[in-house]
Amino acid sequence: DTGVSQDPRHKITKRGQNVTFRCDPISEHNRLYWYRQTLGQGPEFLTYFQNEAQLEKSRLLSDRFSAERPKGSFSTLEIQRTEQGDSAMYLCASSPDPGPYEQYFGPGTRLTVT
Amino acid sequence: SQKIEQNSEALNIQEGKTATLTCNYTNYSPAYLQWYRQDPGRGPVFLLLIRENEKEKRKERLKVTFDTTLKQSLFHITASQPADSATYLCALDPRARQLTFGSGTQLTVLP
């Protein structure tokens, strides 16, 4: 068990560019979550997968955001046409199923949009 | 609207004392309440989970209480150490699918 990994750890991009982040969950975990965290705040839920099915999306997830989890393994989060307001830490977490659903977080990807 | 409040943004205590952190919530009926620790630049780390029908949970120097009538959880660290310095996050789990986090309390344990 190597824990949840995320790649890249840091990403600097110019406004208007597209970015994609990857998350590799703990191998036996069926549930995968994406959160966004800004300075001084707790993580905010973005979306959740049960195996390959995306079961819930937050209203924070605008049309510019898309997430996938092909084959129920790793997941990607893509942001199109980035804006400065997208600058944040993007966290991935996984949990086993059935519950009680404590979540195991990765180290995050720090996005800076210039 | 749903709201989670954690006590004062920063808490400083002396080494060896007990740190008590508070999490209050409104307009939730959580099935579970969880506490996480977060160090700067890193993802949160799970510490404890308490169910709605449990009053108290302990793990080593950590203790969590959960009062669904008061809509409050208290998180205690006994015999605190400088290594306990971190931000502590309270998270509610109303539907066992997503977590809703408070903004955290930054704890500093002074040697």
Short mmCIF file of C-alpha atoms in Angstrom, two decimals:
data_model
loop_
_atom_site.label_atom_id
_atom_site.label_comp_id
_atom_site.label_asym_id
_atom_site.label_seq_id
_atom_site.Cartn_x
_atom_site.Cartn_y
_atom_site.Cartn_z
CA ASP A 1 0.00 0.00 0.00
CA THR A 2 1.77 3.08 -1.26
CA GLY A 3 -1.03 5.54 -0.50
CA VAL A 4 -2.77 7.95 -2.83
CA SER A 5 -0.49 9.61 -5.36
CA GLN A 6 -1.08 12.69 -7.47
CA ASP A 7 0.76 14.07 -10.45
CA PRO A 8 2.00 16.69 -10.98
CA ARG A 9 2.63 18.15 -7.55
CA HIS A 10 2.85 21.66 -8.94
CA LYS A 11 1.52 23.22 -12.12
CA ILE A 12 1.93 26.78 -13.34
CA THR A 13 -0.10 27.71 -16.37
CA LYS A 14 -1.23 30.78 -18.22
CA ARG A 15 -4.82 31.89 -18.21
CA GLY A 16 -6.78 30.22 -20.98
CA GLN A 17 -4.68 27.06 -21.12
CA ASN A 18 -5.99 23.58 -20.35
CA VAL A 19 -4.52 21.47 -17.56
CA THR A 20 -4.95 17.84 -16.54
CA PHE A 21 -4.19 16.26 -13.19
CA ARG A 22 -3.88 12.58 -12.38
CA CYS A 23 -4.75 10.68 -9.22
CA ASP A 24 -3.86 7.09 -8.39
CA PRO A 25 -5.92 5.88 -5.42
CA ILE A 26 -5.11 3.11 -2.99
CA SER A 27 -5.54 0.01 -5.14
CA GLU A 28 -8.36 -1.72 -3.27
CA HIS A 29 -10.44 1.45 -2.78
CA ASN A 30 -13.61 1.70 -4.86
CA ARG A 31 -14.41 5.30 -4.02
CA LEU A 32 -12.46 8.27 -5.34
CA TYR A 33 -13.04 11.94 -4.58
CA TRP A 34 -11.73 15.26 -5.85
CA TYR A 35 -11.59 18.35 -3.65
CA ARG A 36 -10.30 21.89 -4.10
CA GLN A 37 -8.65 23.83 -1.29
CA THR A 38 -7.76 27.51 -1.16
CA LEU A 39 -5.57 29.17 1.45
CA GLY A 40 -7.10 29.25 4.91
CA GLN A 41 -10.08 27.13 3.95
CA GLY A 42 -10.97 23.49 4.29
CA PRO A 43 -11.20 21.27 1.22
CA GLU A 44 -14.34 21.75 -0.90
CA PHE A 45 -15.93 18.75 -2.54
CA LEU A 46 -15.86 18.68 -6.34
CA THR A 47 -16.85 15.20 -7.47
CA TYR A 48 -17.01 11.54 -6.46
CA PHE A 49 -16.64 8.19 -8.24
CA GLN A 50 -17.79 4.75 -7.24
CA ASN A 51 -15.60 2.52 -9.39
CA GLU A 52 -15.85 4.08 -12.88
CA ALA A 53 -19.22 5.77 -12.31
CA GLN A 54 -19.24 9.48 -11.49
CA LEU A 55 -22.06 9.65 -8.97
CA GLU A 56 -22.01 13.21 -7.74
CA LYS A 57 -20.77 16.60 -8.87
CA SER A 58 -20.66 19.83 -6.92
CA ARG A 59 -22.05 23.06 -8.31
CA LEU A 60 -18.45 24.29 -7.96
CA LEU A 61 -17.63 22.05 -10.90
CA SER A 62 -18.37 24.35 -13.82
CA ASP A 63 -18.59 23.23 -17.44
CA ARG A 64 -14.87 23.88 -17.74
CA PHE A 65 -14.12 21.03 -15.35
CA SER A 66 -14.34 17.37 -16.27
CA ALA A 67 -13.28 14.27 -14.40
CA GLU A 68 -12.95 10.68 -15.49
CA ARG A 69 -12.08 7.38 -13.92
CA PRO A 70 -11.71 4.86 -16.73
CA LYS A 71 -11.80 1.22 -15.64
CA GLY A 72 -12.32 2.32 -12.07
CA SER A 73 -8.62 2.75 -11.37
CA PHE A 74 -6.80 6.10 -11.73
CA SER A 75 -8.69 9.34 -12.26
CA THR A 76 -8.02 12.53 -14.19
CA LEU A 77 -9.34 16.03 -13.57
CA GLU A 78 -9.18 18.42 -16.51
CA ILE A 79 -9.71 22.15 -16.37
CA GLN A 80 -10.27 23.88 -19.68
CA ARG A 81 -9.65 27.56 -20.36
CA THR A 82 -8.15 28.12 -16.91
CA GLU A 83 -8.93 31.31 -15.01
CA GLN A 84 -7.00 32.95 -12.19
CA GLY A 85 -9.76 31.92 -9.81
CA ASP A 86 -8.87 28.28 -10.49
CA SER A 87 -5.61 28.72 -8.60
CA ALA A 88 -5.83 26.33 -5.66
CA MET A 89 -4.67 23.00 -4.29
CA TYR A 90 -6.50 20.10 -5.94
CA LEU A 91 -6.75 17.11 -3.65
CA CYS A 92 -7.68 13.55 -4.46
CA ALA A 93 -8.85 11.06 -1.86
CA SER A 94 -9.98 7.46 -1.86
CA SER A 95 -11.92 5.28 0.54
CA PRO A 96 -12.90 1.63 0.75
CA ASP A 97 -16.44 0.42 0.20
CA PRO A 98 -18.38 -0.43 2.29
CA GLY A 99 -17.84 2.36 4.79
CA PRO A 100 -17.50 3.97 7.23
CA TYR A 101 -15.73 6.01 4.62
CA GLU A 102 -12.73 7.61 6.21
CA GLN A 103 -10.84 9.15 3.36
CA TYR A 104 -7.18 8.89 2.47
CA PHE A 105 -5.82 11.95 0.76
CA GLY A 106 -3.01 12.39 -1.70
CA PRO A 107 -0.43 15.18 -1.42
CA GLY A 108 -2.37 17.41 -3.81
CA THR A 109 -1.56 19.31 -6.99
CA ARG A 110 -0.88 23.01 -6.50
CA LEU A 111 -2.21 24.95 -9.52
CA THR A 112 -1.14 28.51 -10.18
CA VAL A 113 -2.81 30.35 -13.05
CA THR A 114 -0.93 33.47 -14.15
CA SER B 1 -27.97 27.10 4.95
CA GLN B 2 -25.57 24.39 6.12
CA LYS B 3 -22.64 25.67 8.10
CA ILE B 4 -19.64 24.26 9.97
CA GLU B 5 -17.69 26.46 12.38
CA GLN B 6 -14.43 25.60 14.05
CA ASN B 7 -13.23 27.63 16.99
CA SER B 8 -10.81 30.47 16.51
CA GLU B 9 -8.53 30.27 13.57
CA ALA B 10 -5.47 29.77 15.76
CA LEU B 11 -4.91 28.15 19.14
CA ASN B 12 -1.64 28.31 21.07
CA ILE B 13 -1.03 26.08 24.07
CA GLN B 14 1.89 25.04 26.22
CA GLU B 15 3.51 21.65 25.78
CA GLY B 16 2.01 19.02 28.08
CA LYS B 17 -1.38 20.71 28.30
CA THR B 18 -4.61 19.44 26.77
CA ALA B 19 -5.72 21.10 23.55
CA THR B 20 -9.47 21.30 23.00
CA LEU B 21 -10.80 22.13 19.54
CA THR B 22 -14.46 22.79 18.82
CA CYS B 23 -16.60 22.03 15.79
CA ASN B 24 -20.15 23.37 15.63
CA TYR B 25 -22.56 22.72 12.81
CA THR B 26 -26.01 23.88 11.76
CA ASN B 27 -28.61 22.46 9.38
CA TYR B 28 -26.88 19.09 9.13
CA SER B 29 -27.84 15.64 10.29
CA PRO B 30 -24.50 13.88 9.84
CA ALA B 31 -24.23 10.13 10.00
CA TYR B 32 -20.55 10.49 10.82
CA LEU B 33 -18.19 13.20 11.93
CA GLN B 34 -14.50 12.96 11.16
CA TRP B 35 -11.36 14.78 12.25
CA TYR B 36 -8.31 15.24 10.06
CA ARG B 37 -4.86 16.72 10.56
CA GLN B 38 -3.25 18.80 7.83
CA ASP B 39 0.35 19.97 7.71
CA PRO B 40 1.39 22.85 5.42
CA GLY B 41 1.54 21.86 1.76
CA ARG B 42 0.21 18.36 2.37
CA GLY B 43 -3.11 16.57 2.11
CA PRO B 44 -5.28 15.97 5.18
CA VAL B 45 -4.60 12.85 7.24
CA PHE B 46 -7.51 10.95 8.80
CA LEU B 47 -7.44 10.81 12.61
CA LEU B 48 -10.78 9.72 14.04
CA LEU B 49 -14.34 9.00 12.97
CA ILE B 50 -17.33 9.05 15.30
CA ARG B 51 -20.82 7.86 14.45
CA GLU B 52 -24.02 9.73 15.32
CA ASN B 53 -24.94 7.11 17.94
CA GLU B 54 -21.55 7.29 19.67
CA LYS B 55 -20.81 9.82 22.39
CA GLU B 56 -17.06 9.45 22.61
CA LYS B 57 -14.15 7.86 20.76
CA ARG B 58 -10.53 7.58 21.86
CA LYS B 59 -7.27 6.81 20.09
CA GLU B 60 -4.03 7.08 22.03
CA ARG B 61 -3.80 10.75 23.15
CA LEU B 62 -6.82 11.78 21.07
CA LYS B 63 -10.43 11.94 22.19
CA VAL B 64 -13.49 13.03 20.23
CA THR B 65 -16.97 13.68 21.56
CA PHE B 66 -20.11 14.09 19.48
CA ASP B 67 -23.26 15.74 20.80
CA THR B 68 -25.99 15.65 18.15
CA THR B 69 -28.33 17.64 20.40
CA LEU B 70 -25.88 20.52 20.74
CA LYS B 71 -24.67 19.90 17.17
CA GLN B 72 -21.12 19.99 18.42
CA SER B 73 -17.97 17.90 18.44
CA LEU B 74 -14.99 18.43 20.72
CA PHE B 75 -11.52 17.17 19.80
CA HIS B 76 -8.99 16.79 22.60
CA ILE B 77 -5.25 16.16 22.42
CA THR B 78 -3.85 15.29 25.83
CA ALA B 79 -0.22 15.73 26.84
CA SER B 80 0.31 17.85 23.76
CA GLN B 81 3.69 17.97 22.03
CA PRO B 82 5.22 20.44 19.57
CA ALA B 83 4.85 17.70 16.91
CA ASP B 84 1.08 18.05 17.31
CA SER B 85 1.28 21.53 15.79
CA ALA B 86 -0.83 21.47 12.62
CA THR B 87 -4.23 22.49 11.29
CA TYR B 88 -7.07 20.28 12.45
CA LEU B 89 -10.13 19.92 10.26
CA CYS B 90 -13.59 18.80 11.25
CA ALA B 91 -15.61 17.12 8.48
CA LEU B 92 -19.23 16.08 8.28
CA ASP B 93 -20.47 13.14 6.32
CA PRO B 94 -24.23 13.54 5.94
CA ARG B 95 -24.77 11.02 3.18
CA ALA B 96 -21.68 8.82 3.33
CA ARG B 97 -20.57 10.11 -0.04
CA GLN B 98 -18.81 13.44 0.33
CA LEU B 99 -17.20 15.25 3.20
CA THR B 100 -17.99 18.83 4.07
CA PHE B 101 -15.07 20.41 5.89
CA GLY B 102 -14.78 23.28 8.33
CA SER B 103 -12.08 25.85 7.72
CA GLY B 104 -9.85 24.30 10.36
CA THR B 105 -8.14 25.36 13.57
CA GLN B 106 -4.39 25.99 13.48
CA LEU B 107 -2.86 24.54 16.63
CA THR B 108 0.58 25.55 17.85
CA VAL B 109 2.09 23.70 20.80
CA LEU B 110 4.78 25.80 22.40
CA PRO B 111 7.80 24.05 23.97
#
